[in-house]
């Protein structure tokens, strides 16, 4: 998930629609992610979900009235409009979209939208026939022309029984999209225009049709890096172990692979247009010499079994050799002599940079939400090393992006 160093102020506008219940979860998720959230609701929204629910979830008064004497003493519509870093309207009904597109301001929500200079994100939600209506589409085009950002609705079964476009995306997806939008506006776009390919998770080497060799990598580190690179403005391709149970960050292209051979084939292809290659994946060093075509049976009276393994290709080293102009970032998972082994891999694989974690510490590394790393740079760079103290993987990922941006910048001095 996107990591935010400050607390963005999100003004959440809820309009009338059955999807309004999802906004309660969205408010909670945004607060959990570190945002300050205030809510304004139209009269129709209050028919679907009570202001009391949103008040309890956000800990703040929910704003519903445009002309409210007490509100004007506290946070009236102009204060609300000024307070927001971002206005999010989710769900946005066809009615509100129509009003906004035509500059109408007949309630608190539409008035605030006219009065704010904060960016406005709208997440339309409506019946599929209404979504397809040319007037609604025309209004949306108009709004995007006026600078509104559109969160495209999902397609699928609707509350009314119809099937088609118009469903409000799930709150987790909305939250991730909003956070990415906020990050894009507040974080330095240090990787803008760059294409970054990241490997993540564990590879699987089949032994027979029911068993495989693998490791403990969950993909958390690689996925955090994918989000951080995207937030820094990069186009990101995530080549992921297929048993990673995480959702790819919004806007990131995920390609699933099984074995190291498959990972290499995909990387060779996608790195054709890459500027940066980051190898966080825990790739199996060895695979079966021969994969048994049928399930290997237990033999009575025989206690042991020997599997013959052969070396897998080294994905990272092969990419560096094939595409020498791509900036290469390796990871090293070590349990002892971390610095020596990491520096050895940096030189042996001819990398620009390597980040090492001590995976004997179970509070970091495999599966944990935190990590702590030492980063070493190739000899040609002026910078030699950087310590990244224990922090959430999202924070470590942002710091790694800063390191990558530094050595890939044109102004950076190479020794
Ligand atoms: O996924 P998580 O649960 O969040 O855990 C994160 C992590 C511990 C997996 C991650 O932080 C990490 O350390 N990744 C590297 C794991 C690893 O395989 O390290 P290594 O020292 O064996 O390999 C060195 C480098 O060569 C790595 O960049 C690796 O991706 C690459 N490699 C290794 C072998 C191989 N056949 N091909 C490769 O590309």
Tab-separated table of C-alpha atoms and ligand atoms in Angstrom:
chain	number	residue	atom	x	y	z
A	1	UNK	CA	0.000	0.000	0.000
A	2	UNK	CA	1.036	3.560	-0.640
A	3	UNK	CA	3.019	5.084	2.217
A	4	UNK	CA	2.262	8.672	3.187
A	5	UNK	CA	4.580	10.749	5.287
A	6	UNK	CA	2.043	13.506	5.987
A	7	UNK	CA	-1.673	13.107	6.716
A	8	UNK	CA	-3.607	14.168	3.625
A	9	UNK	CA	-6.951	15.803	4.298
A	10	UNK	CA	-9.631	13.944	2.381
A	11	UNK	CA	-13.104	15.442	2.099
A	12	UNK	CA	-15.364	12.501	1.267
A	13	UNK	CA	-18.625	13.415	-0.471
A	14	UNK	CA	-21.360	10.783	-0.475
A	15	UNK	CA	-24.337	11.010	-2.799
A	16	UNK	CA	-27.516	8.944	-2.960
A	17	UNK	CA	-27.097	5.389	-4.167
A	18	UNK	CA	-27.103	1.866	-2.832
A	19	UNK	CA	-23.280	1.828	-3.049
A	20	UNK	CA	-23.163	4.489	-0.285
A	21	UNK	CA	-22.594	1.709	2.260
A	22	UNK	CA	-19.151	1.110	0.725
A	23	UNK	CA	-18.171	4.687	1.623
A	24	UNK	CA	-18.283	3.814	5.318
A	25	UNK	CA	-15.604	1.160	4.781
A	26	UNK	CA	-13.695	3.556	2.528
A	27	UNK	CA	-13.642	6.212	5.277
A	28	UNK	CA	-12.255	3.644	7.720
A	29	UNK	CA	-9.571	2.458	5.305
A	30	UNK	CA	-8.457	6.015	4.527
A	31	UNK	CA	-8.137	6.808	8.234
A	32	UNK	CA	-6.208	3.570	8.786
A	33	UNK	CA	-3.850	4.585	5.978
A	34	UNK	CA	-3.079	7.844	7.796
A	35	UNK	CA	-5.523	10.298	6.178
A	36	UNK	CA	-7.669	12.865	7.963
A	37	UNK	CA	-11.223	12.349	6.758
A	38	UNK	CA	-14.258	14.642	6.888
A	39	UNK	CA	-17.567	13.673	5.334
A	40	UNK	CA	-20.301	15.611	3.547
A	41	UNK	CA	-23.500	13.896	2.439
A	42	UNK	CA	-26.383	14.839	0.194
A	43	UNK	CA	-29.959	14.417	1.448
A	44	UNK	CA	-30.337	11.379	-0.835
A	45	UNK	CA	-27.170	9.788	0.619
A	46	UNK	CA	-28.732	10.061	4.104
A	47	UNK	CA	-31.581	7.844	2.862
A	48	UNK	CA	-29.091	5.025	2.255
A	49	UNK	CA	-26.644	5.400	5.162
A	50	UNK	CA	-26.902	7.554	8.264
A	51	UNK	CA	-24.580	10.476	9.034
A	52	UNK	CA	-24.287	8.908	12.503
A	53	UNK	CA	-22.429	5.914	11.004
A	54	UNK	CA	-19.902	8.151	9.275
A	55	UNK	CA	-19.592	10.363	12.349
A	56	UNK	CA	-18.793	7.357	14.528
A	57	UNK	CA	-16.231	6.071	12.008
A	58	UNK	CA	-14.464	9.387	11.435
A	59	UNK	CA	-14.870	10.908	14.892
A	60	UNK	CA	-16.052	14.148	13.284
A	61	UNK	CA	-19.348	15.841	12.605
A	62	UNK	CA	-20.785	14.907	9.224
A	63	UNK	CA	-21.794	17.856	7.063
A	64	UNK	CA	-25.167	17.701	5.327
A	65	UNK	CA	-26.589	21.231	5.191
A	66	UNK	CA	-25.551	24.143	3.016
A	67	UNK	CA	-27.351	26.735	5.072
A	68	UNK	CA	-26.787	25.733	8.655
A	69	UNK	CA	-26.205	28.465	11.215
A	70	UNK	CA	-24.233	26.250	13.599
A	71	UNK	CA	-22.120	24.823	10.789
A	72	UNK	CA	-21.233	28.289	9.567
A	73	UNK	CA	-19.922	29.072	13.056
A	74	UNK	CA	-17.667	26.016	12.865
A	75	UNK	CA	-16.764	24.466	9.547
A	76	UNK	CA	-19.044	26.011	6.951
A	77	UNK	CA	-18.924	25.199	3.262
A	78	UNK	CA	-16.101	27.630	2.475
A	79	UNK	CA	-13.961	26.323	5.358
A	80	UNK	CA	-14.622	22.755	4.209
A	81	UNK	CA	-13.677	23.661	0.654
A	82	UNK	CA	-10.438	25.255	1.884
A	83	UNK	CA	-9.659	22.479	4.383
A	84	UNK	CA	-9.507	19.673	1.802
A	85	UNK	CA	-6.308	18.527	0.110
A	86	UNK	CA	-8.456	16.275	-2.066
A	87	UNK	CA	-12.222	15.992	-2.528
A	88	UNK	CA	-13.488	12.473	-3.265
A	89	UNK	CA	-17.096	11.883	-4.320
A	90	UNK	CA	-17.914	8.214	-3.877
A	91	UNK	CA	-20.420	7.169	-4.940
A	92	UNK	CA	-21.181	9.952	-7.392
A	93	UNK	CA	-24.755	9.657	-8.675
A	94	UNK	CA	-25.819	10.600	-12.207
A	95	UNK	CA	-27.785	13.478	-10.649
A	96	UNK	CA	-24.758	14.966	-8.845
A	97	UNK	CA	-22.548	14.410	-11.902
A	98	UNK	CA	-25.115	16.326	-13.970
A	99	UNK	CA	-25.197	19.207	-11.491
A	100	UNK	CA	-21.402	19.422	-11.253
A	101	UNK	CA	-20.968	19.338	-15.022
A	102	UNK	CA	-23.301	22.308	-15.298
A	103	UNK	CA	-21.972	24.368	-12.406
A	104	UNK	CA	-25.073	23.972	-10.245
A	105	UNK	CA	-24.663	24.476	-6.516
A	106	UNK	CA	-27.965	23.657	-4.826
A	107	UNK	CA	-26.624	21.686	-1.864
A	108	UNK	CA	-23.538	21.547	0.348
A	109	UNK	CA	-21.654	18.966	-1.741
A	110	UNK	CA	-22.057	20.684	-5.101
A	111	UNK	CA	-21.326	24.102	-3.560
A	112	UNK	CA	-18.114	22.857	-1.961
A	113	UNK	CA	-17.034	21.408	-5.321
A	114	UNK	CA	-17.436	24.825	-6.915
A	115	UNK	CA	-15.727	26.577	-4.005
A	116	UNK	CA	-12.661	24.367	-3.626
A	117	UNK	CA	-9.357	24.584	-5.415
A	118	UNK	CA	-8.464	21.043	-4.278
A	119	UNK	CA	-8.437	18.322	-6.936
A	120	UNK	CA	-11.711	16.383	-7.162
A	121	UNK	CA	-11.921	12.631	-7.719
A	122	UNK	CA	-15.288	11.196	-8.692
A	123	UNK	CA	-16.290	7.553	-8.475
A	124	UNK	CA	-19.570	7.220	-10.385
A	125	UNK	CA	-21.965	4.447	-9.406
A	126	UNK	CA	-25.287	3.843	-11.078
A	127	UNK	CA	-27.423	1.427	-13.049
A	128	UNK	CA	-25.694	0.203	-16.229
A	129	UNK	CA	-28.321	1.785	-18.503
A	130	UNK	CA	-27.855	5.139	-16.781
A	131	UNK	CA	-24.068	4.761	-17.079
A	132	UNK	CA	-24.434	4.120	-20.814
A	133	UNK	CA	-26.703	7.160	-21.258
A	134	UNK	CA	-25.117	9.667	-23.633
A	135	UNK	CA	-25.967	12.628	-21.372
A	136	UNK	CA	-24.170	11.046	-18.397
A	137	UNK	CA	-21.161	10.212	-20.580
A	138	UNK	CA	-21.153	13.733	-21.973
A	139	UNK	CA	-21.256	15.173	-18.439
A	140	UNK	CA	-18.314	12.977	-17.417
A	141	UNK	CA	-16.265	14.092	-20.423
A	142	UNK	CA	-17.069	17.663	-19.481
A	143	UNK	CA	-15.971	17.087	-15.877
A	144	UNK	CA	-12.665	15.498	-16.904
A	145	UNK	CA	-12.130	18.484	-19.206
A	146	UNK	CA	-12.603	20.716	-16.144
A	147	UNK	CA	-9.882	18.745	-14.341
A	148	UNK	CA	-11.971	16.208	-12.401
A	149	UNK	CA	-10.298	12.790	-12.073
A	150	UNK	CA	-12.531	9.842	-12.836
A	151	UNK	CA	-12.420	6.485	-11.035
A	152	UNK	CA	-13.929	4.128	-13.588
A	153	UNK	CA	-16.770	1.965	-12.250
A	154	UNK	CA	-16.587	-1.816	-12.265
A	155	UNK	CA	-18.653	-4.074	-14.410
A	156	UNK	CA	-20.728	-6.896	-12.957
A	157	UNK	CA	-23.979	-7.742	-11.228
A	158	UNK	CA	-25.801	-4.700	-9.873
A	159	UNK	CA	-28.086	-4.268	-6.868
A	160	UNK	CA	-31.077	-3.898	-9.226
A	161	UNK	CA	-30.286	-7.262	-10.851
A	162	UNK	CA	-28.875	-5.810	-14.088
A	163	UNK	CA	-25.413	-6.809	-15.246
A	164	UNK	CA	-23.032	-4.224	-16.692
A	165	UNK	CA	-20.838	-1.185	-15.991
A	166	UNK	CA	-21.695	1.087	-13.103
A	167	UNK	CA	-20.723	-0.733	-9.893
A	168	UNK	CA	-18.723	1.275	-7.375
A	169	UNK	CA	-15.300	-0.432	-7.060
A	170	UNK	CA	-14.625	-2.177	-3.748
A	171	UNK	CA	-13.503	0.158	-0.903
A	172	UNK	CA	-9.977	-1.357	-0.878
A	173	UNK	CA	-9.557	-0.508	-4.566
A	174	UNK	CA	-10.984	2.995	-4.062
A	175	UNK	CA	-8.678	3.571	-1.110
A	176	UNK	CA	-5.583	2.436	-3.018
A	177	UNK	CA	-6.551	4.621	-6.010
A	178	UNK	CA	-7.068	7.683	-3.789
A	179	UNK	CA	-3.788	7.127	-1.935
A	180	UNK	CA	-1.907	6.686	-5.211
A	181	UNK	CA	-3.483	9.909	-6.504
A	182	UNK	CA	-2.475	11.783	-3.342
A	183	UNK	CA	1.031	10.342	-3.503
A	184	UNK	CA	1.414	11.337	-7.154
A	185	UNK	CA	0.568	14.924	-6.253
A	186	UNK	CA	2.737	15.134	-3.140
A	187	UNK	CA	5.723	12.904	-3.798
A	188	UNK	CA	8.608	13.851	-6.025
A	189	UNK	CA	8.119	12.221	-9.428
A	190	UNK	CA	11.705	11.028	-9.419
A	191	UNK	CA	11.044	8.083	-11.755
A	192	UNK	CA	8.678	9.877	-14.157
A	193	UNK	CA	9.020	8.579	-17.692
A	194	UNK	CA	10.869	5.440	-16.580
A	195	UNK	CA	9.737	1.869	-16.993
A	196	UNK	CA	10.571	-0.334	-14.025
A	197	UNK	CA	10.404	-4.138	-14.064
A	198	UNK	CA	10.245	-5.787	-10.629
A	199	UNK	CA	10.371	-9.484	-9.766
A	200	UNK	CA	8.556	-10.496	-6.587
A	201	UNK	CA	7.588	-13.514	-4.539
A	202	UNK	CA	8.808	-17.071	-4.723
A	203	UNK	CA	9.317	-19.266	-7.762
A	204	UNK	CA	7.964	-22.845	-7.724
A	205	UNK	CA	9.982	-25.753	-9.107
A	206	UNK	CA	7.778	-28.812	-9.672
A	207	UNK	CA	8.989	-32.179	-8.372
A	208	UNK	CA	6.026	-34.098	-9.721
A	209	UNK	CA	2.424	-33.105	-10.579
A	210	UNK	CA	1.561	-32.561	-6.879
A	211	UNK	CA	4.744	-31.264	-5.208
A	212	UNK	CA	7.171	-28.409	-5.668
A	213	UNK	CA	10.305	-26.765	-4.247
A	214	UNK	CA	9.823	-23.177	-3.085
A	215	UNK	CA	10.608	-20.735	-0.248
A	216	UNK	CA	8.992	-18.337	2.227
A	217	UNK	CA	8.794	-15.210	0.071
A	218	UNK	CA	5.301	-13.666	0.195
A	219	UNK	CA	5.920	-10.869	-2.316
A	220	UNK	CA	5.314	-8.106	0.279
A	221	UNK	CA	8.670	-6.412	-0.369
A	222	UNK	CA	8.345	-6.542	-4.160
A	223	UNK	CA	4.747	-5.324	-4.129
A	224	UNK	CA	5.661	-2.445	-1.803
A	225	UNK	CA	8.397	-1.489	-4.257
A	226	UNK	CA	5.962	-1.664	-7.156
A	227	UNK	CA	3.653	0.803	-5.359
A	228	UNK	CA	6.581	3.088	-4.451
A	229	UNK	CA	7.913	3.130	-8.036
A	230	UNK	CA	4.425	3.849	-9.372
A	231	UNK	CA	4.011	6.665	-6.831
A	232	UNK	CA	7.321	8.094	-8.049
A	233	UNK	CA	5.841	8.287	-11.543
A	234	UNK	CA	7.205	5.097	-13.136
A	235	UNK	CA	5.393	2.637	-15.391
A	236	UNK	CA	5.698	-0.601	-13.459
A	237	UNK	CA	5.623	-4.233	-14.574
A	238	UNK	CA	5.514	-6.748	-11.740
A	239	UNK	CA	6.718	-10.235	-12.617
A	240	UNK	CA	5.244	-12.152	-9.717
A	241	UNK	CA	5.377	-15.641	-8.313
A	242	UNK	CA	1.929	-17.049	-8.953
A	243	UNK	CA	1.349	-18.037	-5.322
A	244	UNK	CA	1.593	-14.440	-4.100
A	245	UNK	CA	-1.772	-13.668	-2.463
A	246	UNK	CA	-1.543	-9.895	-2.746
A	247	UNK	CA	-3.370	-7.565	-5.086
A	248	UNK	CA	-1.103	-5.779	-7.511
A	249	UNK	CA	-1.075	-2.045	-6.713
A	250	UNK	CA	-3.519	-0.104	-8.900
A	251	UNK	CA	-1.982	0.856	-12.216
A	252	UNK	CA	0.756	-1.768	-12.018
A	253	UNK	CA	0.819	-4.546	-14.629
A	254	UNK	CA	1.202	-7.960	-12.961
A	255	UNK	CA	2.437	-10.989	-14.877
A	256	UNK	CA	2.299	-14.296	-12.998
A	257	UNK	CA	5.016	-16.905	-13.379
A	258	UNK	CA	5.775	-20.289	-11.842
A	259	UNK	CA	9.337	-21.461	-12.348
A	260	UNK	CA	12.620	-19.559	-12.583
A	261	UNK	CA	12.726	-20.426	-16.310
A	262	UNK	CA	9.302	-18.808	-16.781
A	263	UNK	CA	10.385	-15.766	-14.765
A	264	UNK	CA	13.475	-15.399	-16.942
A	265	UNK	CA	11.505	-15.704	-20.207
A	266	UNK	CA	9.014	-13.010	-19.130
A	267	UNK	CA	11.760	-10.696	-17.803
A	268	UNK	CA	13.778	-11.024	-21.013
A	269	UNK	CA	10.692	-9.930	-22.897
A	270	UNK	CA	9.488	-7.035	-20.707
A	271	UNK	CA	12.993	-5.675	-20.027
A	272	UNK	CA	13.320	-4.807	-23.725
A	273	UNK	CA	11.759	-1.431	-22.891
A	274	UNK	CA	12.850	-1.167	-19.248
A	275	UNK	CA	15.013	1.512	-17.655
A	276	UNK	CA	15.320	-0.170	-14.259
A	277	UNK	CA	15.228	-3.846	-13.215
A	278	UNK	CA	14.674	-4.676	-9.530
A	279	UNK	CA	15.009	-8.307	-8.438
A	280	UNK	CA	13.246	-8.801	-5.112
A	281	UNK	CA	12.037	-12.299	-5.982
A	282	UNK	CA	13.390	-15.271	-4.094
A	283	UNK	CA	14.259	-17.417	-7.098
A	284	UNK	CA	14.998	-21.091	-6.544
A	285	UNK	CA	18.695	-21.660	-7.259
A	286	UNK	CA	18.024	-25.284	-8.213
A	287	UNK	CA	15.307	-27.238	-9.989
A	288	UNK	CA	14.639	-30.927	-10.599
A	289	UNK	CA	16.897	-32.561	-13.179
A	290	UNK	CA	13.755	-34.346	-14.373
A	291	UNK	CA	10.183	-33.628	-13.275
A	292	UNK	CA	8.419	-36.900	-12.512
A	293	UNK	CA	5.455	-37.243	-14.899
A	294	UNK	CA	3.340	-38.935	-12.190
A	295	UNK	CA	3.053	-38.573	-8.419
A	296	UNK	CA	6.139	-40.121	-6.793
A	297	UNK	CA	4.959	-43.001	-4.628
A	298	UNK	CA	6.151	-43.919	-1.172
A	299	UNK	CA	8.032	-47.228	-1.371
A	300	UNK	CA	7.500	-49.622	1.540
A	301	UNK	CA	10.728	-50.500	3.315
A	302	UNK	CA	12.702	-47.603	1.787
A	303	UNK	CA	13.246	-44.746	4.265
A	304	UNK	CA	15.250	-42.264	2.222
A	305	UNK	CA	14.919	-40.568	-1.138
A	306	UNK	CA	17.356	-38.513	-3.192
A	307	UNK	CA	16.207	-35.835	-5.597
A	308	UNK	CA	18.632	-34.874	-8.342
A	309	UNK	CA	18.731	-31.107	-8.759
A	310	UNK	CA	20.347	-28.942	-11.400
A	311	UNK	CA	21.084	-25.219	-11.391
A	312	UNK	CA	18.427	-22.730	-12.450
A	313	UNK	CA	19.330	-19.778	-14.649
A	314	UNK	CA	20.142	-16.614	-12.706
A	315	UNK	CA	17.384	-14.213	-13.786
A	316	UNK	CA	19.117	-11.087	-12.505
A	317	UNK	CA	22.564	-11.897	-13.917
A	318	UNK	CA	21.052	-12.782	-17.302
A	319	UNK	CA	19.117	-9.495	-17.497
A	320	UNK	CA	22.269	-7.524	-16.631
A	321	UNK	CA	24.228	-9.320	-19.388
A	322	UNK	CA	21.442	-9.016	-21.978
A	323	UNK	CA	20.511	-5.403	-21.230
A	324	UNK	CA	23.647	-3.664	-19.908
A	325	UNK	CA	22.014	-0.222	-20.120
A	326	UNK	CA	19.196	-1.139	-17.741
A	327	UNK	CA	19.918	0.040	-14.194
A	328	UNK	CA	20.036	-3.161	-12.120
A	329	UNK	CA	19.048	-3.535	-8.478
A	330	UNK	CA	19.601	-6.841	-6.716
A	331	UNK	CA	18.393	-8.052	-3.348
A	332	UNK	CA	20.244	-10.442	-1.101
A	333	UNK	CA	18.643	-12.601	1.566
A	334	UNK	CA	21.403	-13.642	3.947
A	335	UNK	CA	21.609	-15.202	7.394
A	336	UNK	CA	25.280	-14.458	8.178
A	337	UNK	CA	28.136	-12.227	6.934
A	338	UNK	CA	25.455	-10.144	5.198
A	339	UNK	CA	27.782	-7.371	4.038
A	340	UNK	CA	30.412	-9.701	2.581
A	341	UNK	CA	27.901	-11.832	0.695
A	342	UNK	CA	25.949	-8.830	-0.564
A	343	UNK	CA	29.047	-7.061	-1.848
A	344	UNK	CA	30.160	-10.331	-3.480
A	345	UNK	CA	26.829	-10.560	-5.363
A	346	UNK	CA	26.998	-6.875	-6.324
A	347	UNK	CA	30.333	-7.493	-8.073
A	348	UNK	CA	29.678	-11.036	-9.367
A	349	UNK	CA	26.378	-10.032	-11.018
A	350	UNK	CA	27.726	-6.628	-12.122
A	351	UNK	CA	24.867	-4.724	-10.443
A	352	UNK	CA	24.376	-0.996	-9.922
A	353	UNK	CA	23.001	-1.485	-6.435
A	354	UNK	CA	22.140	-4.268	-3.995
A	355	UNK	CA	19.932	-4.258	-0.884
A	356	UNK	CA	20.610	-6.918	1.713
A	357	UNK	CA	18.352	-8.120	4.530
A	358	UNK	CA	19.267	-10.454	7.351
A	359	UNK	CA	16.508	-13.061	7.065
A	360	UNK	CA	17.638	-14.858	10.229
A	361	UNK	CA	15.772	-12.045	12.043
A	362	UNK	CA	12.155	-13.187	11.740
A	363	UNK	CA	10.798	-9.712	12.539
A	364	UNK	CA	12.031	-8.548	9.116
A	365	UNK	CA	12.538	-10.188	5.717
A	366	UNK	CA	10.310	-13.073	4.661
A	367	UNK	CA	6.600	-12.525	5.273
A	368	UNK	CA	6.912	-9.699	7.782
A	369	UNK	CA	5.465	-6.211	7.282
A	370	UNK	CA	8.794	-4.628	8.213
A	371	UNK	CA	12.277	-4.788	6.847
A	372	UNK	CA	15.728	-3.368	7.586
A	373	UNK	CA	18.366	-3.201	4.882
A	374	UNK	CA	21.884	-2.170	3.996
A	375	UNK	CA	22.267	-0.852	0.478
A	376	UNK	CA	25.575	-1.071	-1.389
A	377	UNK	CA	26.329	0.725	-4.637
A	378	UNK	CA	28.638	-0.263	-7.487
A	379	UNK	CA	32.158	1.056	-7.272
A	380	UNK	CA	31.591	3.548	-10.076
A	381	UNK	CA	29.173	5.620	-7.975
A	382	UNK	CA	30.208	8.339	-5.543
A	383	UNK	CA	27.863	6.933	-2.910
A	384	UNK	CA	29.038	3.633	-1.438
A	385	UNK	CA	26.433	2.506	1.094
A	386	UNK	CA	23.254	3.469	2.901
A	387	UNK	CA	21.629	2.004	5.985
A	388	UNK	CA	17.831	1.689	6.005
A	389	UNK	CA	16.794	1.108	9.638
A	390	UNK	CA	13.838	-1.123	10.515
A	391	UNK	CA	10.592	0.314	9.131
A	392	UNK	CA	7.441	-0.840	7.307
A	393	UNK	CA	8.235	-2.321	3.907
A	394	UNK	CA	6.356	0.578	2.282
A	395	UNK	CA	8.795	3.040	3.909
A	396	UNK	CA	11.847	0.931	2.992
A	397	UNK	CA	10.493	0.785	-0.573
A	398	UNK	CA	10.269	4.587	-0.735
A	399	UNK	CA	13.835	4.896	0.533
A	400	UNK	CA	15.027	2.384	-2.068
A	401	UNK	CA	13.262	4.417	-4.766
A	402	UNK	CA	15.180	7.484	-3.546
A	403	UNK	CA	18.451	5.515	-3.885
A	404	UNK	CA	17.506	4.354	-7.398
A	405	UNK	CA	16.430	7.857	-8.433
A	406	UNK	CA	19.709	9.260	-7.128
A	407	UNK	CA	21.993	6.970	-9.114
A	408	UNK	CA	19.819	7.100	-12.225
A	409	UNK	CA	19.665	10.886	-12.282
A	410	UNK	CA	21.637	12.586	-15.033
A	411	UNK	CA	23.218	15.016	-12.580
A	412	UNK	CA	24.533	12.307	-10.293
A	413	UNK	CA	28.299	12.190	-10.199
A	414	UNK	CA	29.891	8.912	-11.108
A	415	UNK	CA	33.441	8.563	-9.805
B	1	LIG	O1	8.595	-11.465	-0.305
B	1	LIG	P1	8.736	-11.112	1.181
B	1	LIG	O2	8.042	-12.116	2.063
B	1	LIG	O3	8.329	-9.691	1.454
B	1	LIG	O4	10.275	-11.226	1.534
B	1	LIG	C1	11.194	-10.327	0.970
B	1	LIG	C2	12.527	-11.005	0.628
B	1	LIG	C3	13.187	-11.488	1.903
B	1	LIG	C4	12.280	-12.194	-0.315
B	1	LIG	C5	13.398	-9.918	-0.122
B	1	LIG	O5	13.634	-8.845	0.729
B	1	LIG	C6	14.734	-10.509	-0.579
B	1	LIG	O6	15.696	-10.571	0.132
B	1	LIG	N1	14.782	-10.949	-1.868
B	1	LIG	C7	15.940	-11.633	-2.464
B	1	LIG	C8	15.862	-13.095	-2.159
B	1	LIG	C9	16.977	-13.905	-2.790
B	1	LIG	O7	16.692	-14.824	-3.494
B	1	LIG	O8	18.181	-13.499	-2.574
B	1	LIG	P2	19.519	-14.246	-3.123
B	1	LIG	O9	20.587	-13.698	-2.279
B	1	LIG	O10	19.332	-15.714	-3.175
B	1	LIG	O11	19.638	-13.729	-4.632
B	1	LIG	C10	20.377	-12.559	-4.987
B	1	LIG	C11	19.670	-11.832	-6.105
B	1	LIG	O12	19.684	-12.612	-7.298
B	1	LIG	C12	18.220	-11.521	-5.820
B	1	LIG	O13	17.981	-10.241	-6.349
B	1	LIG	C13	17.453	-12.574	-6.581
B	1	LIG	O14	16.191	-12.112	-7.041
B	1	LIG	C14	18.384	-12.846	-7.766
B	1	LIG	N2	18.333	-14.233	-8.260
B	1	LIG	C15	18.754	-15.269	-7.495
B	1	LIG	C16	18.779	-16.544	-8.012
B	1	LIG	C17	18.330	-16.758	-9.334
B	1	LIG	N3	18.323	-17.973	-9.871
B	1	LIG	N4	17.916	-15.723	-10.070
B	1	LIG	C18	17.907	-14.474	-9.569
B	1	LIG	O15	17.498	-13.520	-10.238
